[in-house]
CSV table of C-alpha atoms in Angstrom, one decimal:
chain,number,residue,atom,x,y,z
A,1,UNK,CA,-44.6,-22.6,17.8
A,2,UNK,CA,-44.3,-24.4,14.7
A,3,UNK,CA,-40.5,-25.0,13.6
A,4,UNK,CA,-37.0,-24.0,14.4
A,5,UNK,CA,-36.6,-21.9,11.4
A,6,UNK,CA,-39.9,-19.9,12.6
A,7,UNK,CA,-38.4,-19.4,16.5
A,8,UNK,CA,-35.3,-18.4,14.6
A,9,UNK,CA,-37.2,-15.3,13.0
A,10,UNK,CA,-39.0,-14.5,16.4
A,11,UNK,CA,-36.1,-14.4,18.1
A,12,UNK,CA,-34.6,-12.3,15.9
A,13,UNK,CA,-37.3,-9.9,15.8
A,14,UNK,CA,-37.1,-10.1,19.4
A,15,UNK,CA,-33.8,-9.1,19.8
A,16,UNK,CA,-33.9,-6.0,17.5
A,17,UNK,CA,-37.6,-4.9,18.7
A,18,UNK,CA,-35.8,-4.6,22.6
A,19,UNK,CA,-32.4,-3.2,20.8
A,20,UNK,CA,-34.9,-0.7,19.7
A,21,UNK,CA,-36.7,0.3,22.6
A,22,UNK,CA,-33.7,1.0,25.0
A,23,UNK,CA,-33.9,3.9,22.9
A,24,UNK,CA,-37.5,5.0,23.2
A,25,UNK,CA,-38.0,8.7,24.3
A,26,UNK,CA,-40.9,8.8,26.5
A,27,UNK,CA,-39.6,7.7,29.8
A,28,UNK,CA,-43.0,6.7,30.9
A,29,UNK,CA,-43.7,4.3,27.9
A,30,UNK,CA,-42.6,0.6,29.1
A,31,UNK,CA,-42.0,-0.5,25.1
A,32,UNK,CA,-39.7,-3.7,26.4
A,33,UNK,CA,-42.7,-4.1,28.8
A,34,UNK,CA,-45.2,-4.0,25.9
A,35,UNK,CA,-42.7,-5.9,23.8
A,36,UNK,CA,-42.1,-8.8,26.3
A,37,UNK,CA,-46.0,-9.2,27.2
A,38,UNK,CA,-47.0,-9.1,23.8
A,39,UNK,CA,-44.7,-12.1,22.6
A,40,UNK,CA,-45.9,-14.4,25.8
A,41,UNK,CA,-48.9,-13.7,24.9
A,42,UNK,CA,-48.4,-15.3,21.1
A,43,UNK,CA,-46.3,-17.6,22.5
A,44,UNK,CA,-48.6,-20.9,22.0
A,45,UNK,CA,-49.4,-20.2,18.5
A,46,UNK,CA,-49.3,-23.1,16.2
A,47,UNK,CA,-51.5,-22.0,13.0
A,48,UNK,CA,-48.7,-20.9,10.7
A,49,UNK,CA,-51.1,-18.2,9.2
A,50,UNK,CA,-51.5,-16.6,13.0
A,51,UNK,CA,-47.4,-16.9,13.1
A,52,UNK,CA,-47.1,-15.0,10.2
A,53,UNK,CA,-49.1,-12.0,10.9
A,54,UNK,CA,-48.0,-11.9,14.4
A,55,UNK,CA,-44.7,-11.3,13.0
A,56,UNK,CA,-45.7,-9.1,10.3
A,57,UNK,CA,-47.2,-7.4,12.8
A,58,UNK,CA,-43.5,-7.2,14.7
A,59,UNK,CA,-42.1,-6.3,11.2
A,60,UNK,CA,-44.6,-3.5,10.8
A,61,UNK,CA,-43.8,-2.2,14.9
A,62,UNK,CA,-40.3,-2.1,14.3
A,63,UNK,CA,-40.4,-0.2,10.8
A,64,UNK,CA,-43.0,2.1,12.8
A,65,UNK,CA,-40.4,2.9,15.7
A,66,UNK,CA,-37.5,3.6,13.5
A,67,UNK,CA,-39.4,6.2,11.7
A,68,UNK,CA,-40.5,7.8,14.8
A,69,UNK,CA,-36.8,7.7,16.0
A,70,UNK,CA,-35.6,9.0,12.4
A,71,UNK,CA,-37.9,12.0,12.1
A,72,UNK,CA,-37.4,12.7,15.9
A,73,UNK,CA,-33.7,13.4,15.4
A,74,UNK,CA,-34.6,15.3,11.8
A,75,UNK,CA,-37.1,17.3,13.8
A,76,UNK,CA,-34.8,18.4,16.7
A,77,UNK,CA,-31.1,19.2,14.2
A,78,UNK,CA,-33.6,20.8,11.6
A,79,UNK,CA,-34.8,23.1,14.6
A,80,UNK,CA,-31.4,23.6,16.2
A,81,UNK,CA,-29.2,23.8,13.2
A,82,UNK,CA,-30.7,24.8,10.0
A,83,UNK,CA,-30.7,28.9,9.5
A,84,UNK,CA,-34.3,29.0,7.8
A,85,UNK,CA,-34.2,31.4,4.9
A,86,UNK,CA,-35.9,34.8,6.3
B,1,UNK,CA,-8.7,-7.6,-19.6
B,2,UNK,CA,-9.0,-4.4,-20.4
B,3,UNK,CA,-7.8,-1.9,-17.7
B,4,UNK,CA,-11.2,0.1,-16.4
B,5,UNK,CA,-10.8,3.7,-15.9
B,6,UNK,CA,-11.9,4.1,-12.5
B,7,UNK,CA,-9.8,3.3,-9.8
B,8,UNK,CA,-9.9,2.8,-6.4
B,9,UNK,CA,-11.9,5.1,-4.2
B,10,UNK,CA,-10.6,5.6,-0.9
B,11,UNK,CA,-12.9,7.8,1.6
B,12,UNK,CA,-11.9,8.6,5.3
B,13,UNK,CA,-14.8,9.6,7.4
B,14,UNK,CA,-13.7,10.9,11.1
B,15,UNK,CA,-16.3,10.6,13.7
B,16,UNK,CA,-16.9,11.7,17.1
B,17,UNK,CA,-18.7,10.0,20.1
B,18,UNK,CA,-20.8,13.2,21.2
B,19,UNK,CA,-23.5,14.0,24.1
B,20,UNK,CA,-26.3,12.6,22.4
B,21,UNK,CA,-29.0,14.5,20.9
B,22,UNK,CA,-31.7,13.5,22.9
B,23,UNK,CA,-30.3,14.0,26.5
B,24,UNK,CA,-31.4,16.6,28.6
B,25,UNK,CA,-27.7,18.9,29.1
B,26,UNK,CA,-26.9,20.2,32.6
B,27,UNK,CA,-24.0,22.3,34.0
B,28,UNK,CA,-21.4,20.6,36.3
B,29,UNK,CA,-20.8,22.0,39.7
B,30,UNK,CA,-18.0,23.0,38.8
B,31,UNK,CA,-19.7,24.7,36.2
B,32,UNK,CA,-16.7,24.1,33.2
B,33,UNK,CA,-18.5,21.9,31.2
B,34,UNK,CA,-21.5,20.2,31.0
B,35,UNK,CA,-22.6,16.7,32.9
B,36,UNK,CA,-20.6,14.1,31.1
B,37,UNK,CA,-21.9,10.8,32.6
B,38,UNK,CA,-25.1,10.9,30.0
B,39,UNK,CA,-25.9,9.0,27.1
B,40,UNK,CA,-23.5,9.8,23.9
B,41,UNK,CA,-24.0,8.5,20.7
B,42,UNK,CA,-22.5,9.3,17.3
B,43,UNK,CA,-22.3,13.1,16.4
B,44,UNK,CA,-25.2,13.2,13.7
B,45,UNK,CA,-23.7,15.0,11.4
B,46,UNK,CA,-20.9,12.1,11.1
B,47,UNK,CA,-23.8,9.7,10.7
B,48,UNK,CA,-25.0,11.5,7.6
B,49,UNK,CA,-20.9,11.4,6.7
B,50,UNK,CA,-20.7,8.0,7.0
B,51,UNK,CA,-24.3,7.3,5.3
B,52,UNK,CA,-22.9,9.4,2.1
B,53,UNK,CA,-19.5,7.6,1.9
B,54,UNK,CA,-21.6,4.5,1.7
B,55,UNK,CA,-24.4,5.7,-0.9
B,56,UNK,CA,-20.9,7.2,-3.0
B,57,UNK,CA,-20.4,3.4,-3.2
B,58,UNK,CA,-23.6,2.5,-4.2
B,59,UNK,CA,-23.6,4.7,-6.6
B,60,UNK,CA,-21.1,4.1,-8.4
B,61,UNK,CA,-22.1,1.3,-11.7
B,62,UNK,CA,-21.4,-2.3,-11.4
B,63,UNK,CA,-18.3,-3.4,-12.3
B,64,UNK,CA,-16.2,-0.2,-11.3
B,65,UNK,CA,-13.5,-0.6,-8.9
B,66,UNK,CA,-14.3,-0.7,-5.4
B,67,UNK,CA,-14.5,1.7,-2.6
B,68,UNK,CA,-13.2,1.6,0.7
B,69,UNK,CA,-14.4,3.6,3.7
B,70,UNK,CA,-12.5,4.2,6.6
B,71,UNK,CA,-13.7,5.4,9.8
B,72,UNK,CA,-11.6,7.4,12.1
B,73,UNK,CA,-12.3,8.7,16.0
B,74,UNK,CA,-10.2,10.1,18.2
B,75,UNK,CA,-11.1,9.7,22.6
B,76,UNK,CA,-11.4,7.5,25.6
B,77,UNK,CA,-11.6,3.4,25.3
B,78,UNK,CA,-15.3,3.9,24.9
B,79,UNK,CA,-15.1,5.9,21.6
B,80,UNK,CA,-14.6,2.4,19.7
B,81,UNK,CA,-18.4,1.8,20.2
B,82,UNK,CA,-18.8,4.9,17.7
B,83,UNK,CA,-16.1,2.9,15.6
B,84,UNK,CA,-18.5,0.1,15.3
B,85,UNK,CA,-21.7,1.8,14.4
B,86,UNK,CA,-19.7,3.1,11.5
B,87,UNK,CA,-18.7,-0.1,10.3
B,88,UNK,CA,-22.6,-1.9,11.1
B,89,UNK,CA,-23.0,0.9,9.0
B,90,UNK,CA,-21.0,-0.3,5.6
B,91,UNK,CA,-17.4,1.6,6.7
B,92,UNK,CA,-15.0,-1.4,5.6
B,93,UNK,CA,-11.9,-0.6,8.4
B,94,UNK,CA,-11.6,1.7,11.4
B,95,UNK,CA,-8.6,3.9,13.3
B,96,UNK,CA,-9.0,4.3,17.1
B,97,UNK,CA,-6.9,7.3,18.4
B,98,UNK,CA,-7.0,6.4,21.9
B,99,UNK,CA,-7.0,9.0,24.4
B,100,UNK,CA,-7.0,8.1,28.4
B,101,UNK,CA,-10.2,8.4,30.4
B,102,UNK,CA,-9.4,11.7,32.0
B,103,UNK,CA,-7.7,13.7,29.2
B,104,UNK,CA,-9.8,16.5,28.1
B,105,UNK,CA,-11.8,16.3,25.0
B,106,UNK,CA,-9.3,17.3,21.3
B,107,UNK,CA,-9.8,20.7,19.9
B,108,UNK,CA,-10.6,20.6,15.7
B,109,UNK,CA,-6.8,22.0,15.8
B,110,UNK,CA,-5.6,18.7,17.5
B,111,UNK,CA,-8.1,16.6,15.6
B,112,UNK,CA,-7.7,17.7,12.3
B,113,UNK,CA,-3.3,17.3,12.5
B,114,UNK,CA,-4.4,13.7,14.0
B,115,UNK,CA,-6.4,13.3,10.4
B,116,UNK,CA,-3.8,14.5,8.5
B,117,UNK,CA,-1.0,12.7,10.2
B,118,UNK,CA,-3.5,9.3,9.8
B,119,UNK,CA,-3.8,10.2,5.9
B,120,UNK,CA,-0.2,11.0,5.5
B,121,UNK,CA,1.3,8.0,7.7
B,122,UNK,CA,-1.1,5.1,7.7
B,123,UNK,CA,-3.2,5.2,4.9
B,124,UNK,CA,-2.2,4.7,1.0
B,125,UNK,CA,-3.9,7.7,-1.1
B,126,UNK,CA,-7.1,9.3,0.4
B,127,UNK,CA,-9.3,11.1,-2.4
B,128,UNK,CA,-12.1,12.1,-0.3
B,129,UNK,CA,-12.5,13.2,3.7
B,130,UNK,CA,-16.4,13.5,4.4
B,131,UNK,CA,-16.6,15.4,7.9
B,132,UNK,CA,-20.1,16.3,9.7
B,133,UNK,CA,-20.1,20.3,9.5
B,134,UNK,CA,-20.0,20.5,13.3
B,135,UNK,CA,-20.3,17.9,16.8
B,136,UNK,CA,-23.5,18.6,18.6
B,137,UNK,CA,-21.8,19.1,21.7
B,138,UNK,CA,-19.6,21.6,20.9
B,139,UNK,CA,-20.5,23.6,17.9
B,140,UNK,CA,-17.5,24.4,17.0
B,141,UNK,CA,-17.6,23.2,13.2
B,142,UNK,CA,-13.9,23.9,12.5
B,143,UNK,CA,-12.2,21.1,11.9
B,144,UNK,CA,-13.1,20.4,8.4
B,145,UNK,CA,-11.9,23.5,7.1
B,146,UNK,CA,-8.5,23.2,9.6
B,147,UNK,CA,-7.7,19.7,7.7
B,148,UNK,CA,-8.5,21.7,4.3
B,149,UNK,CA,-5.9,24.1,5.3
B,150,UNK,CA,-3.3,22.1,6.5
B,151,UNK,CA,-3.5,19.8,3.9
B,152,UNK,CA,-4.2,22.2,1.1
B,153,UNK,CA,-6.6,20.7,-0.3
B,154,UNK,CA,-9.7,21.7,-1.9
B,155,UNK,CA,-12.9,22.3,0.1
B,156,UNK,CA,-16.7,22.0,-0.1
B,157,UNK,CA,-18.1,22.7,3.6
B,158,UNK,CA,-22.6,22.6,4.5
B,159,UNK,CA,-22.9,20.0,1.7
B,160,UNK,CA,-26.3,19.2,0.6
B,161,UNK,CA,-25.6,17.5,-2.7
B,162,UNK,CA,-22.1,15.7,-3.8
B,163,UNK,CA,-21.8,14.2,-6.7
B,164,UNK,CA,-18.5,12.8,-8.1
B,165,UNK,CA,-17.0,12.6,-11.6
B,166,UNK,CA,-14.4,9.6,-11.2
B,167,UNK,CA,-13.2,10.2,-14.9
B,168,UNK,CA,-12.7,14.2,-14.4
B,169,UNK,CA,-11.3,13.2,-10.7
B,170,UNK,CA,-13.3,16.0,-9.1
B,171,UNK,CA,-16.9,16.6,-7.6
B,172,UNK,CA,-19.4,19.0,-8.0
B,173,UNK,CA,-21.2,19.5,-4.6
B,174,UNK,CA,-23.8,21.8,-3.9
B,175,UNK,CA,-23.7,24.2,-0.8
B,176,UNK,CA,-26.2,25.4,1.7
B,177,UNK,CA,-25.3,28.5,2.7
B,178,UNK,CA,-27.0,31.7,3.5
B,179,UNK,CA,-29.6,33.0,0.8
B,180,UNK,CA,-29.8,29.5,-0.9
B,181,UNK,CA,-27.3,27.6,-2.6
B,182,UNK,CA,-24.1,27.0,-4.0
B,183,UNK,CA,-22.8,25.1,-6.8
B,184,UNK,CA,-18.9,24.1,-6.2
B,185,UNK,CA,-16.7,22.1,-8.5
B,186,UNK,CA,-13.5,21.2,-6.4
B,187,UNK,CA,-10.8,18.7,-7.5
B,188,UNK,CA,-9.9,15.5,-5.8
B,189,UNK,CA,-8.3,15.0,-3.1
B,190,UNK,CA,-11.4,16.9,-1.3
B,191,UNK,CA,-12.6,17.8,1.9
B,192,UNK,CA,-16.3,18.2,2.3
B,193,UNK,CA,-18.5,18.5,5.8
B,194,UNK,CA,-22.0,17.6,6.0
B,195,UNK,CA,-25.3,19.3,6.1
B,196,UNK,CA,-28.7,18.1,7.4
B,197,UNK,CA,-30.0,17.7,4.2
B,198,UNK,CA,-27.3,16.0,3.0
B,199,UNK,CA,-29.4,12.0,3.4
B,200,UNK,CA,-30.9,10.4,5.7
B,201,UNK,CA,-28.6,8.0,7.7
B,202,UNK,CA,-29.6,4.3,7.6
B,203,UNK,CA,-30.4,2.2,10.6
B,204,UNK,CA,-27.1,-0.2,11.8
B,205,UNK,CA,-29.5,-3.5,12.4
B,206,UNK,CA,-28.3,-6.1,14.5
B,207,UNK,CA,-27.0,-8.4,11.9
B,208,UNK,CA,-25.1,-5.7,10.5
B,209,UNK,CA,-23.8,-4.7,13.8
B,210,UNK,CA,-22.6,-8.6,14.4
B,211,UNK,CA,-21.0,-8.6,10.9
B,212,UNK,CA,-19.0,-5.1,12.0
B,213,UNK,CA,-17.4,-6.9,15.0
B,214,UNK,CA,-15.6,-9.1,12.4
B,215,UNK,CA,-13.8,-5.9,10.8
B,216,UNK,CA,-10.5,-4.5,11.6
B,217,UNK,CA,-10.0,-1.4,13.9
B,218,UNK,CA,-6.7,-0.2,15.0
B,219,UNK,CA,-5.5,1.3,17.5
B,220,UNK,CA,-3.0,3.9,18.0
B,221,UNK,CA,-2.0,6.1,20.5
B,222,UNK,CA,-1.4,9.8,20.0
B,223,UNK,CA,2.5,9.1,20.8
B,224,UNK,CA,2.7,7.1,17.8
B,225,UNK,CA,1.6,9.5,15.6
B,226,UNK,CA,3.9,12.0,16.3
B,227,UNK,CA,0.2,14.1,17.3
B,228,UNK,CA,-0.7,16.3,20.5
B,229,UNK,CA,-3.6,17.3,21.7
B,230,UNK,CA,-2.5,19.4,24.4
B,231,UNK,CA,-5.7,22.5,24.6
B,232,UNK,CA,-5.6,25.8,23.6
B,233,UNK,CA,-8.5,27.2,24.9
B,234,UNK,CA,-9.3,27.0,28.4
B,235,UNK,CA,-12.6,26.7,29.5
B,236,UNK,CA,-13.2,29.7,32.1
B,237,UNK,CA,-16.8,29.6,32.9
B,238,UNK,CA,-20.0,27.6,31.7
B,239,UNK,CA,-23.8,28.8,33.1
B,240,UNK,CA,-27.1,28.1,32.0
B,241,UNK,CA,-29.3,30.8,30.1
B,242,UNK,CA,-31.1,32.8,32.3
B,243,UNK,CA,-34.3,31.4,33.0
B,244,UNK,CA,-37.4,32.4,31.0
B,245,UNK,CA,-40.2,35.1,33.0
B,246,UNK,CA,-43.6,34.9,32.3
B,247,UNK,CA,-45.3,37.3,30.4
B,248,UNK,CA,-48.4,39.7,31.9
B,249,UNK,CA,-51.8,40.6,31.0
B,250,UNK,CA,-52.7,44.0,30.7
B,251,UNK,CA,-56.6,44.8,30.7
B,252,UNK,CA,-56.5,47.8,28.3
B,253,UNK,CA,-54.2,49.9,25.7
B,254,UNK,CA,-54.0,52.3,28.4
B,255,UNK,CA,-52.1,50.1,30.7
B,256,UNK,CA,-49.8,48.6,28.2
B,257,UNK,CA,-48.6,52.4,27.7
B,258,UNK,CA,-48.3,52.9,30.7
B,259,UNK,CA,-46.4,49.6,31.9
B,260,UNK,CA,-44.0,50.6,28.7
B,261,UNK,CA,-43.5,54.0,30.0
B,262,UNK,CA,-42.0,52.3,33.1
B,263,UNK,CA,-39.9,49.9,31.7
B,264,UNK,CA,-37.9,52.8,30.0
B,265,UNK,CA,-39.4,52.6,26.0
B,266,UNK,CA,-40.0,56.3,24.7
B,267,UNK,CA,-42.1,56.8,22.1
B,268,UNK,CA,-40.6,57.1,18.2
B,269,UNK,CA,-42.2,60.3,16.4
């Protein structure tokens, strides 16, 4: 890892990504698994270009799994408690 | 300086820490209720309550005089996690109502004289309550128009659209309601509820969630609000839905007549 400022930002990332996946609705999907193996395997990466599009990559994960969460819950009130116009 | 024509917008936004969306809901054994030891979250119709309060604020131009957004809840010690989703989520202060552990869940009746004895007692001038139209967990979807009533103030309930005129001191809010919708002009102070369609609440992100623990909630106790929420209903009897039967396959017309001929349907002429 190349800096402090840079294992600031990963940990960061880190932090919200497994924030995030206490929440994830299939039971059978280890995301903090995933999330864990992924950053130990990245974790030697001194090339700042590699660093930076591992954690756009993060960036682009988490934005992923918030929409997923979002439209979810739109999904299941829209179903349960919207009167569609007959 | 000259004296700018808008003034201070305060909003209250109650919320309610409710059986979360996502959780699978079973009948307790004693079957009055459903299993309580699941996941809750916040009711998501108050996060679309909280999420307008906030994009009022945003809003409204540069340079106009600020707003402040205060979230309310009423139930057990717990309930203040609610409390702070609503502030990572731009609410400025919070009220906890606390109720003990064991004491059954407020009725809108209860909760909306709790709201009005908050408005009336603790906080300065309220111009706008913003209520989600109904909790998930018990459909209920009164208390809004409760706190309309015994506040007499002006209503605007299954919003979908709310936007404020600061100079006229009233809002014009559209309506979902049966058929289509409805256009509603109602002065200030207001009461509106929530609909779906209302916005899309935002995400409370960590830092944001770090910066909420640094904002004031307090606590009160029913007592010193001169509030009850002794129940009015009783809860007699709670079952599931009877469960679903498959269908069958009849092989011809013949033997659909004759399979409706024994399940009691005679024929209209």
């Amino acid at each position: 890892m190349a800096g402090p400022s840079t294992r600031l930002r990963v940990i960061k990332l880190y932090k919200e990504l497994h924030r995030l996946g206490r929440e994830y609705p299939d039971e059978n999907y280890d995301f903090n698994g995933k999330l864990r193996r992924m950053f130990e395997k990245n974790r030697n990466l001194t090339d700042p270009e590699e660093i930076e599009k591992a954690l756009k990559l993060g960036e682009y994960i988490k934005n992923e799994t918030l929409a997923l969460y979002s439209l979810r819950k739109y999904r299941h009130l829209k179903r349960n408690y919207v009167i569609a116009p007959s | 300086m000259r004296p700018s024509t808008t003034r201070l917008l305060n909003i209250l936004v109650p919320v309610k820490r409710a059986v979360d969306y996502a959780v699978k809901i079973r009948v307790n054994p004693q079957q009055t209720g459903v299993d309580l030891n699941v996941k809750h979250s916040m009711n998501p119709f108050d996060e679309i309550a909280i999420e307008e309060a906030v994009r009022i604020r945003e809003r409204l131009p540069k340079g106009s005089e600020p707003v402040t957004i205060t979230a309310l809840t009423i139930g057990p010690p717990k309930s203040v996690e609610t409390l702070r989703t609503a502030l990572a989520m731009g609410a400025d202060a919070a009220f906890h109502i606390e109720l003990p552990e064991t004491a059954p869940a407020p009725e809108p009746l209860g909760v909306a004289k709790a709201v009005q004895a908050i408005i009336e007692k603790q906080l300065n001038s309220v111009d706008m309550v913003i209520l989600g139209k109904q909790s998930i967990d018990d459909d209920l979807g009164q208390t809004g128009q409760m706190l309309a009533g015994l506040l007499d103030w002006g209503q605007a309930t299954y919003a979908s659209k709310v936007d404020l005129d600061l100079e006229q001191k009233n809002a014009v809010i559209t309506r979902e309601i049966d058929g289509g919708l409805e256009q509603v002009c109602v002065k200030f102070p207001l009461i509106v509820t929530t609909d779906l369609r209302l916005n899309e609440p935002r995400y409370a992100s960590l830092p944001n969630i770090m910066k909420a623990k640094k904002k004031a909630v307090t606590k009160l106790t029913p007592a010193d609000l001169g509030v009850s929420f002794k129940p009015q209903m009783e809860v007699i009897k709670v079952t599931e839905p009877p469960k679903r039967v498959g269908g069958t396959k009849v092989e011809s017309v013949d033997e659909l007549v004759e399979k409706l001929k024994a399940a009691g349907f005679t024929a209209v002429s």
